[in-house]
Coordinates of C-alpha atoms in Angstrom, one line a residue:
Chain F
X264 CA 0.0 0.0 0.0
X265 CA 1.4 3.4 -1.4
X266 CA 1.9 5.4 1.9
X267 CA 4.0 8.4 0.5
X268 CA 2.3 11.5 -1.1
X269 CA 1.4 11.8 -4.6
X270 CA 3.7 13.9 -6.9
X271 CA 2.3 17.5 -6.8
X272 CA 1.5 18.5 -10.1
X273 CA 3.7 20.4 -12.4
X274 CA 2.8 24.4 -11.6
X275 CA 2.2 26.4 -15.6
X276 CA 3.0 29.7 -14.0
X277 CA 6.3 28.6 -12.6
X278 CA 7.0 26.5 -15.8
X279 CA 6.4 29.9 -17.6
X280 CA 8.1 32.0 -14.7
X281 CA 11.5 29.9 -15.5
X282 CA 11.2 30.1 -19.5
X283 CA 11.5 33.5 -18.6
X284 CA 14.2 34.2 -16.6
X285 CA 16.0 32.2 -18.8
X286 CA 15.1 33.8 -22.1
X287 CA 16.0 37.0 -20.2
X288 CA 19.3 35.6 -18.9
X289 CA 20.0 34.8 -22.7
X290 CA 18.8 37.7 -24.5
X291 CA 18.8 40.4 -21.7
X292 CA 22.3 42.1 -22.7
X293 CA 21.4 41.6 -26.7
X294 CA 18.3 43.6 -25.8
X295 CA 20.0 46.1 -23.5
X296 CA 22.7 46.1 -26.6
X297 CA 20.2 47.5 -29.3
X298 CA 18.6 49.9 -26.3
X299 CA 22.0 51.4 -26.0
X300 CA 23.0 52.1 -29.5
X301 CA 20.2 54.1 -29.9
X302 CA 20.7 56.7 -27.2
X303 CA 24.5 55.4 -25.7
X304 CA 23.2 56.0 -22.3
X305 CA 23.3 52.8 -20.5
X306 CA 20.9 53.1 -17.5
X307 CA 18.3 54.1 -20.5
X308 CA 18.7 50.8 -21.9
X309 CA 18.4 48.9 -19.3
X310 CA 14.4 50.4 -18.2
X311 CA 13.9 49.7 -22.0
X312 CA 15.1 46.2 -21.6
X313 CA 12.9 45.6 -18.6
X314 CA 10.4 47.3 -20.1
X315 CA 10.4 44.9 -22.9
X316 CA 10.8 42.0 -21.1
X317 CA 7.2 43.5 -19.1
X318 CA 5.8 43.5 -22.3
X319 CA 6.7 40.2 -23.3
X320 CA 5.4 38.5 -20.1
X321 CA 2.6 40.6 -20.2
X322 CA 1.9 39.6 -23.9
X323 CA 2.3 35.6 -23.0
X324 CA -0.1 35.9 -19.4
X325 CA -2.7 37.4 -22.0
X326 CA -2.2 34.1 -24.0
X327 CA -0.5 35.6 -26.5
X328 CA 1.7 33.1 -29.1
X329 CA 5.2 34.8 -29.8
X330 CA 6.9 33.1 -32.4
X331 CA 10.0 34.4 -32.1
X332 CA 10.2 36.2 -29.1
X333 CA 13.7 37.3 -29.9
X334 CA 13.0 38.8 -32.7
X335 CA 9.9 40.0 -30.8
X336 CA 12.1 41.5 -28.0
X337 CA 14.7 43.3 -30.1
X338 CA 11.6 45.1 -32.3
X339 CA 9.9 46.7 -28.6
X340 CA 13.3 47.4 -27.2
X341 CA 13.8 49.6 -30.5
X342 CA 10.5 50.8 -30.6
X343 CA 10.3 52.2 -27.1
X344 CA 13.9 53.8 -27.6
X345 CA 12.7 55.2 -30.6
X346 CA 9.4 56.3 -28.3
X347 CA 11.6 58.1 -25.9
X348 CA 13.5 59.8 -28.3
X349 CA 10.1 61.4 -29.3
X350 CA 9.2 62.1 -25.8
X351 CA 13.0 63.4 -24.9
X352 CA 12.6 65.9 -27.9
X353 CA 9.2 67.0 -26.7
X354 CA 10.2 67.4 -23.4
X355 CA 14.2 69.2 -23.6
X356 CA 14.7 70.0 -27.7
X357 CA 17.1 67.8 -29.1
X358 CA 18.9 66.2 -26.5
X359 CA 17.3 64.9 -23.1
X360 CA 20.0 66.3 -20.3
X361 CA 22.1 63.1 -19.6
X362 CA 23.3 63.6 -23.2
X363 CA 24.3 66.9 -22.8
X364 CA 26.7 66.4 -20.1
X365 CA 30.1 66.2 -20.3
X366 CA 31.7 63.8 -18.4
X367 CA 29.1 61.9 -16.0
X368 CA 29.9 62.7 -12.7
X369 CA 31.0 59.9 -11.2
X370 CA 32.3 59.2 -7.5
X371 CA 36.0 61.4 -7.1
X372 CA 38.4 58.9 -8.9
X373 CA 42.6 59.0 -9.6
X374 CA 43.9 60.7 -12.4
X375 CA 44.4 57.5 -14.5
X376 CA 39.8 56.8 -13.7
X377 CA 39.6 60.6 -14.8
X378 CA 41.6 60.2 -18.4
X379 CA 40.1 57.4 -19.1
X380 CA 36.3 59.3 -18.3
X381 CA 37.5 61.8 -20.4
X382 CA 37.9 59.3 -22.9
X383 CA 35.0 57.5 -22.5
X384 CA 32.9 60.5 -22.8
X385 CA 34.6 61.3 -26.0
X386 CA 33.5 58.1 -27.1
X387 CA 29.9 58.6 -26.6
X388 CA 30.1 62.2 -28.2
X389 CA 31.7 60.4 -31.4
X390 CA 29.0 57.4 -31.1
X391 CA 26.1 60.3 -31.2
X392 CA 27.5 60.9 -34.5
X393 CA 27.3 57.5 -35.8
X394 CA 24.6 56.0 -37.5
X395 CA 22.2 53.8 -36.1
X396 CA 23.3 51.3 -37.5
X397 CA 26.9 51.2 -36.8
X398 CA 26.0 51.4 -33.2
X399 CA 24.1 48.8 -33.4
X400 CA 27.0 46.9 -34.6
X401 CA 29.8 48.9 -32.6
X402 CA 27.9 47.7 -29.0
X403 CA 27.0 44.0 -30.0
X404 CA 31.0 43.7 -31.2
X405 CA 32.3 45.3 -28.3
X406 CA 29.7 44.9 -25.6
X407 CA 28.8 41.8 -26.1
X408 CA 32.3 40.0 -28.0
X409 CA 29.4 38.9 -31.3
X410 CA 31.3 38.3 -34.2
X411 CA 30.2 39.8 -38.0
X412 CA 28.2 36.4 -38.3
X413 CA 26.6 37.0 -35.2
X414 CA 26.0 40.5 -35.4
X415 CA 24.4 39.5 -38.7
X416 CA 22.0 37.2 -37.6
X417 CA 20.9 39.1 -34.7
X418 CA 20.4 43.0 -37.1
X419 CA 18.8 41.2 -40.0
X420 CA 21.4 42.1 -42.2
X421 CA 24.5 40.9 -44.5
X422 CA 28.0 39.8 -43.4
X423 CA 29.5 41.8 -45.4
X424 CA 27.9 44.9 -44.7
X425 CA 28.4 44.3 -40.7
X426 CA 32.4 43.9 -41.7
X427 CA 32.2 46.8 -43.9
X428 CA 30.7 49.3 -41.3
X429 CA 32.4 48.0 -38.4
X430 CA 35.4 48.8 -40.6
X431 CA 34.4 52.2 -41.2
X432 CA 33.4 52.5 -38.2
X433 CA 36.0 51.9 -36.0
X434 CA 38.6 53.9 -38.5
X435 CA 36.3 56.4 -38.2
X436 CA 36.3 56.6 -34.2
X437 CA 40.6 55.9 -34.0
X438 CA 40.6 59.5 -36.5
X439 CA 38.3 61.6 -33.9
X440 CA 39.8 60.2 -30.7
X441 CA 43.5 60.5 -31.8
X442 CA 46.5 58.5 -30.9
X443 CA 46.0 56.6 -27.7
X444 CA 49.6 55.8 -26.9
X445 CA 49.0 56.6 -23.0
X446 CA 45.6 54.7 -22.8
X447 CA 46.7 52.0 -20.6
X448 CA 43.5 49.1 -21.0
X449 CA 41.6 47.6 -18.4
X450 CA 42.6 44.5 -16.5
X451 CA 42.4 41.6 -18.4
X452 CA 41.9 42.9 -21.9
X453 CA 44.5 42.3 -24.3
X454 CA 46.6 45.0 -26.6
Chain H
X88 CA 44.1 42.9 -31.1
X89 CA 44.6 46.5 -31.8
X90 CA 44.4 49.6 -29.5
X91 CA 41.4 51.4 -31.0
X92 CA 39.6 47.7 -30.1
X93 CA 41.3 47.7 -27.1
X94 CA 39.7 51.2 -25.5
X95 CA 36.4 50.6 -27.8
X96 CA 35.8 46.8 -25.1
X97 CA 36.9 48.6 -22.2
X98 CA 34.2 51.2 -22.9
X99 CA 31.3 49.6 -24.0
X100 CA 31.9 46.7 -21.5
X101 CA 32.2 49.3 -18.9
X102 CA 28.7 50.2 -19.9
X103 CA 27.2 47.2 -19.7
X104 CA 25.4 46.9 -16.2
X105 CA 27.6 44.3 -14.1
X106 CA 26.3 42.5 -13.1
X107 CA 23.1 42.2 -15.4
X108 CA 20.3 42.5 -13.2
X109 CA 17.8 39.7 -13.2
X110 CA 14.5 39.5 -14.9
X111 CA 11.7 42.1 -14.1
X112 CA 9.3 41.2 -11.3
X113 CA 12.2 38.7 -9.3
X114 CA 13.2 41.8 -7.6
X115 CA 9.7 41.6 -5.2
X116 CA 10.3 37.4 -4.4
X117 CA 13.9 37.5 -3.4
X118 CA 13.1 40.9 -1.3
X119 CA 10.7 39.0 0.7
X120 CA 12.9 37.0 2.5
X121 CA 11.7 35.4 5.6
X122 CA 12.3 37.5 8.8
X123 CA 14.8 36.6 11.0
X124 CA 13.2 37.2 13.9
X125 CA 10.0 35.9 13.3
X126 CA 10.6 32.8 15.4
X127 CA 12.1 34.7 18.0
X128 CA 8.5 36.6 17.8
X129 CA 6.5 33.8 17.8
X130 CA 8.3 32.3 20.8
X131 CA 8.1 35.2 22.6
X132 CA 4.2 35.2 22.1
X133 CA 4.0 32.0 22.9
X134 CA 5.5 32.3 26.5
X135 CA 3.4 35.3 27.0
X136 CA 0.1 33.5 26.7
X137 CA 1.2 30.4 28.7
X138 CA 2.0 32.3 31.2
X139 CA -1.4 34.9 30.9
X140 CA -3.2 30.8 30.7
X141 CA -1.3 30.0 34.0
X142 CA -2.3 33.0 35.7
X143 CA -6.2 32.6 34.9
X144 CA -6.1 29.3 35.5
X145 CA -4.4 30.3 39.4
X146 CA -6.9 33.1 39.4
X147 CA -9.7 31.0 38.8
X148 CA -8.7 28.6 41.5
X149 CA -6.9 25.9 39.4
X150 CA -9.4 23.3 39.1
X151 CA -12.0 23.9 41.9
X152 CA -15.8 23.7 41.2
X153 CA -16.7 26.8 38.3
X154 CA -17.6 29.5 40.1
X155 CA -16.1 28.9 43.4
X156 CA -12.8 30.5 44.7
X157 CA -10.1 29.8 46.9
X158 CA -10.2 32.0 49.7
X159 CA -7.0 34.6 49.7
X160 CA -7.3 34.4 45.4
X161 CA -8.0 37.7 43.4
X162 CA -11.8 36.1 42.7
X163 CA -12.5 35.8 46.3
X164 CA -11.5 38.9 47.1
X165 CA -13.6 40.4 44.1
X166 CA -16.7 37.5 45.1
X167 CA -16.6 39.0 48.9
X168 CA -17.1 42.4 47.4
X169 CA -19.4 44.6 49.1
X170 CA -21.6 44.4 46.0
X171 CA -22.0 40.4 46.6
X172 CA -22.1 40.9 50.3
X173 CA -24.7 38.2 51.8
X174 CA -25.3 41.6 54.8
X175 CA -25.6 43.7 52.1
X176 CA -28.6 41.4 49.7
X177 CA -30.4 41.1 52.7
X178 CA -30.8 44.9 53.9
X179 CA -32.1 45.6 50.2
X180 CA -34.5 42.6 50.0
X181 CA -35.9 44.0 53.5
X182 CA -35.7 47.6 51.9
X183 CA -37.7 46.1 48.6
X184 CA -40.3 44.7 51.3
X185 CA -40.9 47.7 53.5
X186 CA -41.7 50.6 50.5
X187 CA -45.7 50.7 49.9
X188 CA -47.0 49.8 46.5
X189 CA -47.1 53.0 44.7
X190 CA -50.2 51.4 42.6
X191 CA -52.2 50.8 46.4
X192 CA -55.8 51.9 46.6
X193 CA -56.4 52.5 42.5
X194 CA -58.7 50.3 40.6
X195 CA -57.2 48.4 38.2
X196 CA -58.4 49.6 34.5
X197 CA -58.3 52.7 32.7
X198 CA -58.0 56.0 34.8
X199 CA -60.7 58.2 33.7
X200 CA -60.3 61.3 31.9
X201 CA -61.8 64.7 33.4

């Protein structure tokens, strides 16, 4: 005679709850990625990114199929960045304020943190005068380590045209920031 | 790899949030955590009302007849009240007895109208 309990059955909300932290552990940063290229301001990307993500549970608790929810994520994440670019104009002209700052103010760092702010905000002054599209390809090379096949796959568009502007535009960036002979890198990455 | 790719990973990777914060909505579970003390609480309360059951079980005389208490207890001081004083029933039974009916000498009915 069976004397232990029956197996409880299998919960479809926490099923659903852990598709979804995984999809967001996978795709999180790709999402964030395309959220950043279009303004460069990180902290901007990622309430896009959750935002999308909202959206996308939101979408499947209403029953919704999503094919490709991917391909799903990447299109809101654009979308609302493109939204708050609307909103940002209506609200402060043609830049919202984080933009126009200089150098982010940051906690009071040595002289080496403080070069290598400068740089960085140099950086994001010179990605503002990018195209779309080559940050979208700058942050998922450098951001994320995708190669052109990747990068491909993930934009929707040619190999050869992801190695032709991430060419142009990295020749493009080492002209406007100069010679970087004192730049020394962070740990770990290699020269 | 060259320097240009070099500065280009240190600053978008020093963009990226690190680390990547967790899904929307996980924030609220893992903030409730359980409380610490909430043992400590319930252990606490549970002493208080054994002891609060001890005393009203001394109080009420700890398993004598219902009703009755110990002499010297808090109930038999509050039972031998003045109020519940056997002296005290008496003088206004014998008070009750001695007042006149107020209703004496009327006929019962109707009282007439002038």
């Amino acid at each position: 005679m069976p004397t232990g309990r029956a197996n409880p059955a299998p919960d479809p909300g926490a099923a659903r709850r852990a598709e979804f932290e995984a999809l967001h552990a996978r795709l999180g940063r790709e999402v964030w990625a395309i959220a950043y290229a279009r303004w460069t301001d990180p902290d901007l990307a990622l309430d896009v990114t959750q935002e999308a993500f909202l959206r996308l549970w939101k979408q499947w608790e209403a029953g919704e199929t999503i094919e490709n929810p991917r391909a799903w994520l990447l299109r809101v994440a654009r979308n609302l960045a493109e939204d708050h670019a609307k909103s940002a104009f209506r609200r402060n002209g043609t830049q919202p304020p984080e933009l126009l700052n200089g150098v982010r103010s940051r906690q009071p760092a040595p002289a080496e943190a403080l070069e290598r702010e400068e740089l960085f905000a140099k950086i994001r002054a010179e990605l503002d005068g990018l195209a779309p599209a080559d940050r979208d390809i700058l942050t998922l090379r450098y951001a994320l380590d995708y190669d052109a096949a990747k990068i491909a796959e993930t934009l929707g568009v040619a190999v050869t045209a992801v190695h032709m502007r991430l060419s142009r535009a990295r020749q493009r960036l080492a002209d406007k920031l100069g010679p970087l002979d004192g730049y020394s890198p962070a740990n770990g990455t290699p020269t | 790899m060259t320097r240009i790719d070099a500065v280009l990973t240190d600053f978008f990777r020093s963009e990226l949030p690190q680390p990547f914060p967790a899904a929307p909505g996980l924030a609220a579970p893992a903030a409730v955590r359980r409380d610490p003390g909430r043992r400590a609480r319930l252990t606490l309360a549970a002493s208080v009302a054994a002891l609060a059951g001890a005393c009203w079980l001394l109080s009420n005389g700890g398993g004598g007849p219902a009703g009755a208490a110990r002499p010297g207890t808090v109930a038999d001081v509050f039972q031998n009240s003045t109020a519940r004083h056997p002296g005290a029933t008496d003088k206004g039974k014998a008070k009750a007895a001695a007042t006149p009916d107020p209703m004496h000498g009327f006929a019962p009915g109707a009282l007439p109208l002038p």
